[in-house]
Coordinates of C-alpha atoms and ligand atoms in Angstrom, one line a residue:
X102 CA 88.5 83.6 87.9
X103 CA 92.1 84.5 89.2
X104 CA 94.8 85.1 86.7
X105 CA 98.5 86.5 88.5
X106 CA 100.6 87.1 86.2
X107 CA 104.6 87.7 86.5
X108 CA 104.6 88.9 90.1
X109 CA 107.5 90.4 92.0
X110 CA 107.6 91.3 95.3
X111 CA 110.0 92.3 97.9
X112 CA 110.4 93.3 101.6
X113 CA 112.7 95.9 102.0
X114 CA 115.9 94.9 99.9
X115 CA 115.4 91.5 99.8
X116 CA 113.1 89.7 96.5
X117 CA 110.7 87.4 97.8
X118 CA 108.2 86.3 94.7
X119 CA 110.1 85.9 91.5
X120 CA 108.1 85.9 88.7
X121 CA 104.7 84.2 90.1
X122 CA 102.4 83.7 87.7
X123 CA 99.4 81.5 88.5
X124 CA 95.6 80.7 87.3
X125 CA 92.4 80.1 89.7
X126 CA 89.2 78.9 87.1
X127 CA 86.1 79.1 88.0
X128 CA 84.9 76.6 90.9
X129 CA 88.3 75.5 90.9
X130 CA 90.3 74.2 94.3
X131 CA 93.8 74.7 93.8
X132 CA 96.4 74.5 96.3
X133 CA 100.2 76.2 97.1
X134 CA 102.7 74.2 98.6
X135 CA 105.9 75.1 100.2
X136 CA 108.3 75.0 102.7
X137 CA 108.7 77.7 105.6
X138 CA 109.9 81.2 104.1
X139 CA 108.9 79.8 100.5
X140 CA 106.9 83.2 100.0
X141 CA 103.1 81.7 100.1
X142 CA 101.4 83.9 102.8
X143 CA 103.3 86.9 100.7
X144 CA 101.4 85.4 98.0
X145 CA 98.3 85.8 99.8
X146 CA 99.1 89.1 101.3
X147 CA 99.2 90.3 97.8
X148 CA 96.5 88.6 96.5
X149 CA 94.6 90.1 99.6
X150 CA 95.9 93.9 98.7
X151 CA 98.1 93.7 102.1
X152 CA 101.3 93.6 100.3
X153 CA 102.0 95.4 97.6
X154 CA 104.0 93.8 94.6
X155 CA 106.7 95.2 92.7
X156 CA 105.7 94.0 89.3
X157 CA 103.0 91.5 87.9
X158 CA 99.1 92.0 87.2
X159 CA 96.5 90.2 89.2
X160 CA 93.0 90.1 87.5
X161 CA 90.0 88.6 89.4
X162 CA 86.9 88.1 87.3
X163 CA 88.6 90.0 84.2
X164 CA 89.1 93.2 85.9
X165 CA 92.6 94.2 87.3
X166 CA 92.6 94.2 91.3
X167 CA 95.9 95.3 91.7
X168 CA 95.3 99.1 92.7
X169 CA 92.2 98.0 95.1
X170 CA 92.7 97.4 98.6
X171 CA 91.6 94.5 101.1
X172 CA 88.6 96.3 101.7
X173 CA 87.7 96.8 98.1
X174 CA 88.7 92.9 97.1
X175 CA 86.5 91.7 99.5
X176 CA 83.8 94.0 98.6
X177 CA 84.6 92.4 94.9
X178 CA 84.2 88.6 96.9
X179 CA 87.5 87.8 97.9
X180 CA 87.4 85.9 101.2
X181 CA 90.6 85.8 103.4
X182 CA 91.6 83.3 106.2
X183 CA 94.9 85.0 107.1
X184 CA 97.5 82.2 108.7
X185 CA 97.4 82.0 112.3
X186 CA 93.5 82.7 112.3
X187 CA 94.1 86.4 113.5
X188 CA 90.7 86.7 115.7
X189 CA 90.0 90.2 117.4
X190 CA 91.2 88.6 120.6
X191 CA 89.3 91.4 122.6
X192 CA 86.4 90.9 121.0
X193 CA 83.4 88.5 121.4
X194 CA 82.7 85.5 118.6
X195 CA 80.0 87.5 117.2
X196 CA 81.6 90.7 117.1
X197 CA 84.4 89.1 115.0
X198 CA 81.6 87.7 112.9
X199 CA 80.2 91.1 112.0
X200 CA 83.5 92.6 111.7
X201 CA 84.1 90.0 108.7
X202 CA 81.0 91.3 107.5
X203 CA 82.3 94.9 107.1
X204 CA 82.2 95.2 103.5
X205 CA 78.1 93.8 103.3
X206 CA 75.8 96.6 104.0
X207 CA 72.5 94.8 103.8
X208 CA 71.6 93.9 107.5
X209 CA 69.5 91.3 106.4
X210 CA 72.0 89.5 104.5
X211 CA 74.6 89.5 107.3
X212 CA 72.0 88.1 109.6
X213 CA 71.3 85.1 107.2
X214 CA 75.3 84.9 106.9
X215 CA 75.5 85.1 111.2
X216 CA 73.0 82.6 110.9
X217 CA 74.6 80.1 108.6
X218 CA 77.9 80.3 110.1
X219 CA 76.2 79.3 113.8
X220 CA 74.5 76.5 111.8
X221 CA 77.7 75.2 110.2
X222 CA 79.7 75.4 113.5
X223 CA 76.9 75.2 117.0
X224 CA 79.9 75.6 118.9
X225 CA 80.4 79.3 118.1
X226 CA 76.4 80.0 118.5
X227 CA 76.6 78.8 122.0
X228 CA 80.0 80.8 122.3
X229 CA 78.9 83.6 120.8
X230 CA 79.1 86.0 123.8
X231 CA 82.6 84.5 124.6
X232 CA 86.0 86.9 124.2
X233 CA 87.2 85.1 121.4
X234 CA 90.9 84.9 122.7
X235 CA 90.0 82.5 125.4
X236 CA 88.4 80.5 123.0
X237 CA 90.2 77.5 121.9
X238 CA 92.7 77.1 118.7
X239 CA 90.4 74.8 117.1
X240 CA 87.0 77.3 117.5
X241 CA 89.3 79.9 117.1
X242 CA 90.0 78.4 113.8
X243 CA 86.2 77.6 112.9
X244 CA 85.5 81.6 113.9
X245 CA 88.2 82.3 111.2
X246 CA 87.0 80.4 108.9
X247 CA 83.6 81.7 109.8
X248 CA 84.6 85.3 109.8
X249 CA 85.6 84.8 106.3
X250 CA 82.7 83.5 105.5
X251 CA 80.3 86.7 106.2
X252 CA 80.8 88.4 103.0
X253 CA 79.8 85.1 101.3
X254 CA 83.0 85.1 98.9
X255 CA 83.1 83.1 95.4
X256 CA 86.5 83.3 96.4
X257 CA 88.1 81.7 99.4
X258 CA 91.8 82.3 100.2
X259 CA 93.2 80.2 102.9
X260 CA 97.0 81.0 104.4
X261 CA 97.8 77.4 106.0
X262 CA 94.3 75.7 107.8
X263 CA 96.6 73.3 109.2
X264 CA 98.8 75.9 111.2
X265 CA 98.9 74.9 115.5
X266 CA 96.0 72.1 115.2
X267 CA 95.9 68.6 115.8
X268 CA 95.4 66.0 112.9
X269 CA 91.8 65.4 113.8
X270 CA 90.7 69.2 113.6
X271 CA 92.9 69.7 110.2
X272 CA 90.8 66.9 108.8
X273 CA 87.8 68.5 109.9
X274 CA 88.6 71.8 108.4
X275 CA 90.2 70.7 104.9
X276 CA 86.7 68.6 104.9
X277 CA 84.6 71.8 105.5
X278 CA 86.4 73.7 102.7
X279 CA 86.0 70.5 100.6
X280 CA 82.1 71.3 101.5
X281 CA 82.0 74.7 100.6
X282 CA 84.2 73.5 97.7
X283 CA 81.5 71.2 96.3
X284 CA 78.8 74.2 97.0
X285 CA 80.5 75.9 94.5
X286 CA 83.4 78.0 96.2
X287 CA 86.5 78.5 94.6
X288 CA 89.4 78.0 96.8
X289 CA 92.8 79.2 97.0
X290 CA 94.8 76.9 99.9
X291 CA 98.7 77.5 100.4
X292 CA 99.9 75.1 102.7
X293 CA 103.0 73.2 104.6
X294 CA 100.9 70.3 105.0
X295 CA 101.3 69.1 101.2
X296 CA 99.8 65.4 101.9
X297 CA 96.6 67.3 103.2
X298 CA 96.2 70.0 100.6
X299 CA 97.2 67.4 97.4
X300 CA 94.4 64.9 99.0
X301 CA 91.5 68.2 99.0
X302 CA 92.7 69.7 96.0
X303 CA 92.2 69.5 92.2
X304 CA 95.4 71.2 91.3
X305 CA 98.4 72.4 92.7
X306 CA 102.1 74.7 92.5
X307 CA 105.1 74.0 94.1
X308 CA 106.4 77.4 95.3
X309 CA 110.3 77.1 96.1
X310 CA 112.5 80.2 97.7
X311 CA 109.4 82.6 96.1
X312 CA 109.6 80.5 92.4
X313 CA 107.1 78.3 91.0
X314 CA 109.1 75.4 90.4
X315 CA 106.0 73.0 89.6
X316 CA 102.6 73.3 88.3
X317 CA 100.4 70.0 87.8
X318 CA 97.0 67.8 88.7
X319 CA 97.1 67.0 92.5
X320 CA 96.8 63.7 92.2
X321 CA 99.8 64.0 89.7
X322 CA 102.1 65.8 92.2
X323 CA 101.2 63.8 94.9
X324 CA 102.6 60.8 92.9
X325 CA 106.0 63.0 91.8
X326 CA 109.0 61.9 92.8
X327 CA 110.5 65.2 93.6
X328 CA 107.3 66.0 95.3
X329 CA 107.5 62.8 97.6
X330 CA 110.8 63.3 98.6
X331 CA 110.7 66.8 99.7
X332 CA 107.0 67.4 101.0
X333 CA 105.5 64.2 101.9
X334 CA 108.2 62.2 102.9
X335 CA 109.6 58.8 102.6
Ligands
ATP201 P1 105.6 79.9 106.5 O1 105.1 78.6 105.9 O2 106.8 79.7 107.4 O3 104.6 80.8 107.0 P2 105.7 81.3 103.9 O4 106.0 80.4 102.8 O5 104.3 81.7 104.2 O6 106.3 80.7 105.3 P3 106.4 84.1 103.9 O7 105.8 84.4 105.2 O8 105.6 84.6 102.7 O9 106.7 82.5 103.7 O10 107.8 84.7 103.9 C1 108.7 84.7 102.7 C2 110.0 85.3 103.1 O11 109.8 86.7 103.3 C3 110.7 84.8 104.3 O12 112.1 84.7 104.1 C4 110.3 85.8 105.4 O13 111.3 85.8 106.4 C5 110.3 87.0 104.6 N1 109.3 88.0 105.2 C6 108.0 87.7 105.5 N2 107.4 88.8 106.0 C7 108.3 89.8 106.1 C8 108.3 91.1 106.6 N3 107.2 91.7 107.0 N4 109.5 91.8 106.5 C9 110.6 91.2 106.0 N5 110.7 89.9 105.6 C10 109.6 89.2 105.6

């Protein structure tokens, strides 16, 4: 579904993706992990058209993305939970949902989307009028994920679910992708938490100072030595 190939990219002066090449199939769930400053929200950022890369092709469903903007992936299905949720603080929980939903011009289908993302999470139904920046961090993370959600993508990017929640709502989240997962979704998750996206995933890379270092079956990394010693401790 995704194929990156050789990707460079810089900010300013200063290389931060080396070489990048990675492959998404079809229904597939794969994960990045990485320390802070590795380079994976860069990935996403160019993945997402935010962030332009230097060098490198990236070709989503056979056809090269890499001129389109964010507007124009997700119009192509591309489904972005940017890190640190990024709600329209000044704007209600169902304004943000129908902002997600700016690419989708059939009002009948962003209703059924409105509808199914109230039914997945109540909380943000009975919200729904609420400024979303007094919202918690937790519904402020299901309105992300929500928001993303509207255009009904085939494929899901997610820049670090686990970012500024407690354990129990990171397990409810990764457990909700894994849902949408098994529904058919392909997913895209770069993540610090390694233990967490190794346990949801089917495959992942280990992204070191903007290299892939490692490339494997999750359950593979998660038993590698390398792996264990420098992302899911002792
Ligand atoms: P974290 O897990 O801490 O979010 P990350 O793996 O997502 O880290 P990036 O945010 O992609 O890493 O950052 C990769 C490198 O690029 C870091 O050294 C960071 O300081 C640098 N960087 C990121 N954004 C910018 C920017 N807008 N301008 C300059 N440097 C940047």
């Amino acid at each position: 579904m995704l194929k990156v190939s050789n990707m460079d990219a810089y900010y300013g002066q200063s290389k931060v993706l080396e070489d990048i090449s990675i492959e998404i199939k079809d229904g597939e769930f794969v994960t990045i992990i990485g320390a802070n400053g590795a380079g994976k929200s860069t990935i996403m950022k160019c993945l997402m058209g935010i962030h332009n890369p230097s060098r490198g092709s990236i070709i989503y469903k056979g056809e090269d993305i890499a001129g389109m903007n964010a507007w124009e992936r997700a119009e192509h299905g591309i489904g972005y939970i940017p890190e640190g949720r990024r709600v329209f603080s000044k704007m209600t929980v169902e304004e943000n949902l129908l902002v997600g939903a700016y690419t989708v011009k059939d009002k009948i289908k962003i209703k059924r989307n409105l509808e199914r993302c109230y039914e997945i999470f109540p909380r943000l139904k009975e919200r729904r009028n609420q400024k979303s920046k007094t919202m918690s961090g937790g519904e402020q993370q299901m309105l992300a994920i929500s928001r993303a959600l509207m255009i009904e993508p085939e494929l899901l990017l997610i820049d670090e679910i686990s970012m500024g929640l407690m354990p129990l709502l990171v397990t409810h989240s990764i457990n909700l992708i894994k849902k949408l997962h098994k529904e058919g979704m392909t997913v895209l998750l770069v993540e610090q938490n390694a233990k967490k996206a190794l346990e949801a995933s089917d495959r992942g890379y280990v992204l070191e100072t903007g290299r892939i270092t490692m490339e494997d079956s999750s359950s593979l990394l998660k038993e590698n030595e390398a792996v264990i010693k420098a992302y899911l401790g002792a």
